Coordinates of C-alpha atoms in Angstrom, one line a residue:
Chain A
M1 CA 115.2 98.2 93.1
Q2 CA 113.1 100.7 92.0
L3 CA 109.9 100.4 95.3
T4 CA 107.9 103.5 96.6
I5 CA 107.7 104.2 100.5
N6 CA 105.0 106.7 101.8
G7 CA 105.1 108.3 98.4
T8 CA 108.9 108.8 97.9
P9 CA 110.7 107.2 95.5
H10 CA 113.9 104.7 96.5
D11 CA 116.4 102.9 94.8
I12 CA 117.5 100.9 97.4
E13 CA 121.1 98.2 96.6
I14 CA 120.9 95.2 99.2
E15 CA 120.9 91.6 98.6
P16 CA 117.5 90.6 97.5
D17 CA 116.4 88.1 100.1
T18 CA 116.7 91.0 102.4
P19 CA 112.9 90.8 104.9
L20 CA 111.3 94.1 104.1
L21 CA 111.6 94.8 107.8
W22 CA 114.9 95.5 107.9
V23 CA 115.2 97.5 105.0
L24 CA 112.7 99.9 106.0
R25 CA 114.4 100.0 109.3
D26 CA 118.1 100.0 108.4
E27 CA 118.3 101.0 105.4
I28 CA 115.4 103.7 105.1
G29 CA 115.5 104.8 108.9
L30 CA 111.5 104.5 109.4
T31 CA 111.6 102.6 112.9
G32 CA 107.3 102.7 113.3
T33 CA 107.2 99.1 112.2
K34 CA 108.5 96.3 114.8
Y35 CA 110.1 93.2 114.5
G36 CA 108.9 90.5 116.5
C37 CA 109.2 87.1 115.5
G38 CA 110.1 87.5 112.2
I39 CA 108.5 84.1 111.1
A40 CA 104.7 85.6 110.5
Q41 CA 103.5 84.4 114.0
C42 CA 103.1 87.9 115.3
G43 CA 101.8 90.5 112.7
A44 CA 103.8 93.2 114.9
C45 CA 105.8 93.7 111.8
T46 CA 102.3 94.6 108.9
V47 CA 103.1 97.1 106.8
H48 CA 101.0 97.5 103.5
V49 CA 102.3 96.0 100.0
D50 CA 100.4 97.5 97.3
G51 CA 97.0 98.5 99.4
E52 CA 97.3 94.7 100.9
A53 CA 98.6 93.6 104.6
R54 CA 102.1 92.2 104.3
R55 CA 104.2 90.9 107.3
S56 CA 107.5 92.2 106.4
C57 CA 109.7 89.9 107.9
Q58 CA 108.8 87.6 105.7
V59 CA 108.8 89.8 102.6
Q60 CA 112.0 89.7 100.6
I61 CA 113.0 92.5 99.1
G62 CA 113.5 91.0 96.2
D63 CA 110.3 91.1 95.1
L64 CA 109.0 94.2 95.4
E65 CA 110.1 96.3 91.8
G66 CA 107.7 98.3 91.8
A67 CA 105.9 97.7 94.7
E68 CA 104.4 101.2 97.5
V69 CA 105.3 100.2 100.2
T70 CA 102.8 101.9 103.1
T71 CA 103.9 101.8 106.9
I72 CA 102.8 103.4 110.1
E73 CA 104.6 106.7 109.4
G74 CA 102.7 107.0 106.3
F75 CA 99.3 107.1 107.8
G76 CA 98.1 110.7 109.2
S77 CA 101.1 112.6 111.9
P78 CA 101.0 113.4 114.9
D79 CA 99.0 116.8 113.8
K80 CA 96.1 115.0 111.5
L81 CA 95.5 111.6 112.9
S82 CA 94.0 108.6 110.8
L83 CA 90.6 107.7 111.4
V84 CA 92.3 104.1 112.8
Q85 CA 94.9 106.3 114.7
Q86 CA 92.5 108.7 115.9
A87 CA 90.1 105.9 117.6
W88 CA 93.1 104.5 119.4
V89 CA 93.8 107.5 120.8
D90 CA 90.0 107.6 121.6
H91 CA 89.5 104.0 123.5
Q92 CA 93.2 104.5 124.6
V93 CA 94.0 100.8 122.8
A94 CA 98.1 100.9 123.0
Q95 CA 100.0 99.7 126.9
C96 CA 103.0 98.5 125.9
G97 CA 102.7 100.0 122.7
Y98 CA 105.4 97.3 120.8
C99 CA 102.7 95.6 118.8
Q100 CA 100.8 98.8 118.4
S101 CA 101.6 99.8 114.6
G102 CA 101.4 96.9 113.6
Q103 CA 97.1 96.6 114.7
V104 CA 96.7 100.0 113.4
M105 CA 97.9 98.6 110.2
Q106 CA 96.1 95.5 110.1
A107 CA 92.9 97.2 111.4
T108 CA 93.1 100.0 108.2
A109 CA 93.6 96.9 106.1
L110 CA 90.6 95.3 107.2
L111 CA 88.2 98.6 107.7
E112 CA 89.6 99.5 103.6
L113 CA 87.9 95.9 102.8
N114 CA 85.1 95.4 105.2
D115 CA 83.3 99.0 107.1
S116 CA 81.0 97.2 108.7
P117 CA 83.0 94.2 110.3
T118 CA 81.3 91.8 113.1
D119 CA 82.5 90.5 116.2
E120 CA 84.1 87.3 114.1
D121 CA 85.5 89.1 111.1
I122 CA 87.2 91.2 113.5
D123 CA 88.8 88.3 115.7
R124 CA 88.9 86.5 112.7
V125 CA 91.7 89.0 110.7
M126 CA 93.0 90.7 114.0
S127 CA 94.0 87.0 116.3
G128 CA 97.2 87.2 113.4
N129 CA 98.4 90.0 115.1
L130 CA 99.3 89.4 118.5
C131 CA 99.1 91.9 122.1
R132 CA 101.2 91.0 125.1
C133 CA 99.1 92.9 127.3
G134 CA 96.4 91.7 126.4
T135 CA 94.6 94.7 125.0
Y136 CA 92.4 93.1 122.8
P137 CA 88.9 94.3 123.4
R138 CA 90.4 98.0 123.3
I139 CA 91.0 96.9 119.4
R140 CA 88.3 96.0 118.6
A141 CA 86.0 98.4 120.6
A142 CA 88.5 100.9 118.6
I143 CA 87.4 99.0 115.7
H144 CA 84.4 99.4 115.9
D145 CA 84.3 103.2 116.6
A146 CA 86.5 103.7 113.3
A147 CA 84.4 102.1 111.3
A148 CA 81.5 104.3 112.1
K149 CA 83.6 106.9 111.1
I150 CA 84.9 106.0 108.4
K151 CA 80.8 105.9 108.0
G152 CA 79.7 109.0 108.8
A153 CA 82.9 111.0 107.6
Chain B
M1 CA 80.7 94.6 103.4
K2 CA 80.5 95.1 99.6
R3 CA 84.0 95.9 99.2
I4 CA 84.4 92.6 99.8
I5 CA 83.5 91.8 96.5
F6 CA 86.1 93.5 95.1
A7 CA 88.8 92.3 97.1
V8 CA 87.8 88.7 97.1
G9 CA 88.7 90.0 93.0
L10 CA 91.7 91.8 93.4
F11 CA 93.4 88.9 96.1
A12 CA 92.4 86.4 93.2
L13 CA 94.3 87.5 90.6
P14 CA 97.8 86.2 91.1
A15 CA 95.8 82.9 92.5
F16 CA 95.6 80.8 89.1
A17 CA 98.7 79.5 88.3
E18 CA 98.7 75.9 85.8
S19 CA 100.7 73.2 85.2
N20 CA 103.2 73.3 81.9
V21 CA 104.2 69.5 82.3
T22 CA 102.1 67.7 79.3
L23 CA 101.9 63.8 79.7
E24 CA 101.6 60.8 77.4
P25 CA 98.9 58.4 78.2
L26 CA 99.9 55.0 78.8
P27 CA 97.7 52.4 76.5
E28 CA 94.3 51.5 78.4
G29 CA 94.7 48.3 79.9
S30 CA 98.9 48.1 79.4
V31 CA 98.9 47.8 83.6
S32 CA 97.1 44.4 85.5
A33 CA 94.5 45.4 87.5
A34 CA 96.3 44.2 91.2
E35 CA 99.3 46.6 89.4
G36 CA 96.5 49.4 89.2
A37 CA 95.0 48.5 93.3
Q38 CA 98.5 49.5 94.4
M39 CA 99.1 52.9 92.4
W40 CA 95.7 53.9 93.7
E41 CA 97.5 52.8 97.4
N42 CA 100.6 55.0 96.2
I43 CA 98.4 58.2 95.3
H44 CA 96.0 57.7 98.5
E45 CA 99.5 57.6 101.0
V46 CA 100.4 60.6 98.9
F47 CA 97.0 62.7 98.7
T48 CA 96.5 62.0 102.5
H49 CA 99.9 63.3 103.8
P50 CA 100.2 66.2 106.1
R51 CA 101.4 68.7 103.0
C52 CA 98.7 67.2 100.9
I53 CA 96.1 67.1 103.0
N54 CA 95.5 69.5 105.8
C55 CA 94.9 72.0 102.7
H56 CA 91.9 69.8 101.4
V57 CA 89.8 70.7 103.8
G58 CA 85.9 71.3 103.9
E59 CA 83.5 73.6 104.6
D60 CA 84.6 75.5 107.0
N61 CA 87.8 76.3 105.1
I62 CA 90.5 76.4 107.6
P63 CA 93.4 74.9 106.4
L64 CA 95.3 72.5 109.4
W65 CA 98.8 72.2 110.6
S66 CA 100.6 69.1 111.8
G67 CA 103.8 67.3 112.6
P68 CA 105.9 66.6 114.5
H69 CA 106.4 70.1 116.6
Y70 CA 102.5 69.6 117.3
G71 CA 101.5 67.0 118.2
G72 CA 100.4 63.8 116.6
E73 CA 97.1 65.0 115.8
A74 CA 96.3 67.5 112.9
R75 CA 95.0 70.8 114.9
P76 CA 93.5 73.8 112.9
H77 CA 96.0 76.6 111.3
G78 CA 97.2 78.7 114.5
M79 CA 95.7 82.6 114.5
F80 CA 91.6 81.9 114.2
I81 CA 92.3 81.7 110.4
S82 CA 89.6 81.2 108.4
A83 CA 91.0 80.9 104.7
G84 CA 86.8 81.9 103.9
D85 CA 84.3 80.4 101.0
S86 CA 87.3 82.3 98.7
R87 CA 89.6 80.0 100.1
I88 CA 92.5 82.3 99.9
G89 CA 91.3 84.6 103.0
A90 CA 90.4 87.7 100.8
E91 CA 86.8 87.6 103.1
Y92 CA 89.2 87.9 106.1
L93 CA 92.8 87.7 106.3
A94 CA 94.5 86.8 102.6
C95 CA 96.7 83.7 103.0
S96 CA 98.6 86.2 100.8
T97 CA 99.4 88.4 104.3
C98 CA 102.0 85.6 105.5
H99 CA 102.7 83.7 102.9
G100 CA 104.9 85.1 99.9
P101 CA 106.2 82.8 96.5
E102 CA 109.0 81.3 99.0
N103 CA 109.1 79.6 101.7
S104 CA 110.9 81.0 105.2
A105 CA 114.2 80.2 105.8
Q106 CA 113.4 80.0 109.5
L107 CA 111.7 77.4 111.1
H108 CA 108.4 77.6 112.2
G109 CA 108.7 79.9 109.5
A110 CA 105.4 80.7 106.9
P111 CA 106.0 78.3 103.8
G112 CA 105.3 79.8 100.1
A113 CA 104.8 79.0 97.1
E114 CA 103.7 80.6 93.7
V115 CA 100.1 80.6 94.8
W116 CA 99.3 79.9 97.9
L117 CA 95.3 78.8 98.9
L118 CA 92.8 76.7 100.5
P119 CA 91.8 73.7 96.8
P120 CA 87.8 74.4 95.9
V121 CA 85.9 72.8 98.6
E122 CA 84.6 70.9 96.1
M123 CA 87.8 69.1 96.4
A124 CA 87.9 68.3 100.1
W125 CA 89.9 65.2 101.0
H126 CA 90.3 65.4 104.8
G127 CA 87.6 63.2 106.5
K128 CA 86.9 61.5 103.8
T129 CA 88.3 57.1 103.0
S130 CA 90.3 55.7 100.5
A131 CA 87.3 54.4 98.5
E132 CA 85.3 58.4 98.7
I133 CA 88.8 59.9 97.6
C134 CA 89.5 57.6 94.8
A135 CA 85.5 58.2 93.7
Q136 CA 86.4 62.4 93.7
I137 CA 89.4 62.0 92.0
Q138 CA 88.4 61.1 88.3
D139 CA 85.1 63.3 89.2
P140 CA 85.2 66.2 87.2
E141 CA 82.5 68.1 88.9
R142 CA 84.9 67.2 92.4
N143 CA 88.8 67.3 90.2
G144 CA 88.3 70.3 89.0
D145 CA 86.6 70.1 86.1
K146 CA 89.9 67.4 84.6
T147 CA 90.5 63.8 83.1
L148 CA 93.0 61.9 84.8
L149 CA 95.6 62.4 82.5
E150 CA 95.2 66.2 83.1
V151 CA 94.9 65.3 86.5
A152 CA 98.7 63.7 86.4
E153 CA 99.8 67.0 84.8
H154 CA 98.5 68.9 87.3
V155 CA 99.9 66.9 89.7
A156 CA 103.3 66.6 88.0
G157 CA 103.7 70.4 87.7
D158 CA 101.1 72.8 89.6
P159 CA 103.7 75.1 91.9
L160 CA 101.4 74.4 95.1
V161 CA 101.5 70.7 94.0
L162 CA 105.2 70.8 93.7
W163 CA 105.3 73.1 96.8
G164 CA 104.6 69.1 98.6
W165 CA 108.3 67.9 98.2
E166 CA 109.5 71.6 99.3
P167 CA 107.9 72.3 102.2
G168 CA 110.5 74.6 104.1
P169 CA 112.8 73.7 107.0
G170 CA 111.4 71.3 109.6
R171 CA 108.6 70.3 107.4
E172 CA 108.3 65.8 106.4
P173 CA 108.3 66.5 102.4
A174 CA 105.4 64.4 100.7
P175 CA 106.1 60.8 100.3
Y176 CA 107.4 59.7 96.8
S177 CA 107.9 62.9 94.3
A178 CA 105.6 64.7 92.2
A179 CA 107.1 62.6 89.1
E180 CA 106.4 59.1 91.0
L181 CA 103.2 60.7 91.3
A182 CA 102.1 61.5 87.4
D183 CA 103.2 58.1 87.0
F184 CA 100.9 56.0 89.4
V185 CA 98.3 58.0 88.1
L186 CA 99.5 57.5 84.6
K187 CA 99.7 53.7 85.6
W188 CA 96.0 54.0 87.8
T189 CA 94.3 54.9 84.8
A190 CA 96.5 52.1 82.4
A191 CA 94.8 49.3 84.8
G192 CA 91.1 51.5 84.6
A193 CA 91.2 53.5 87.7
P194 CA 89.9 50.8 89.9
C195 CA 88.8 52.3 93.4
P196 CA 88.3 49.8 96.7
S197 CA 85.6 49.0 97.7

């Protein structure tokens, strides 16, 4: 199974029904993507597959031949944050932080498709990403802020 | 917002899969009116089963959830989901974010099929009477521009229709089978496609 993860080609030998999430965490060592529920109910494991947000707990590795996967580690770095990550810092969105890599990945996918989201757009897209700390108002504010910066960039 | 137009096109690409089943029509008049009426009752029983009607929803573009784990009444899909006018979630959260080509093996996990989408809004059945659905399914303007033979072929082989009989753990399959449903449609057609008054 050959696929690209964060720009690096990988050749992975594993059972084809293995969830992408476990490949990322256990085989590649990219632990920024989190396990939450395992049934696509929480969004904590959100990554991008060929540019589209996907719940990595539901994606079988056998379906990803030739795919390009991007995880939270593939966006920005501590020294150079992405605009969405910077907005997250500026608004101090995270509380416990567990869900936040999934939130950032979903928000990034939203802004790549819609650079002027309304509150309803944000709620419709982000409601599949649960936050047990209830940081939703800050998530919404950070997305609006990131949208403004993306348009101004 | 203009990027959404691109997004609809992007997400729409895998959304078209069709039945490759070919059927032969029964001779016209070879099925009695009484049997034809019973055939429609069987068809209606399938069409209004949750595995079918939960996605044949109207202009709000919100799929439904129902079943023994959700209480008696169908409820809106969780997570504030709207499939949008695209019926594939391109305006908001694409259906494919969670729904892949296979059912999750876990109870309450995301179901999946080769394609996953809401049928076009003109094919909405939710909230309609048997007579209304009966007229609708034989109207090419509201059935995907199909003859009734093509409707039978569609239900016999469309991947998303077939999912209704293999819906994953914890979900009741649609009644009968896809082949039986197609047979019902052929017999109903041969009887003149009678509708309840």
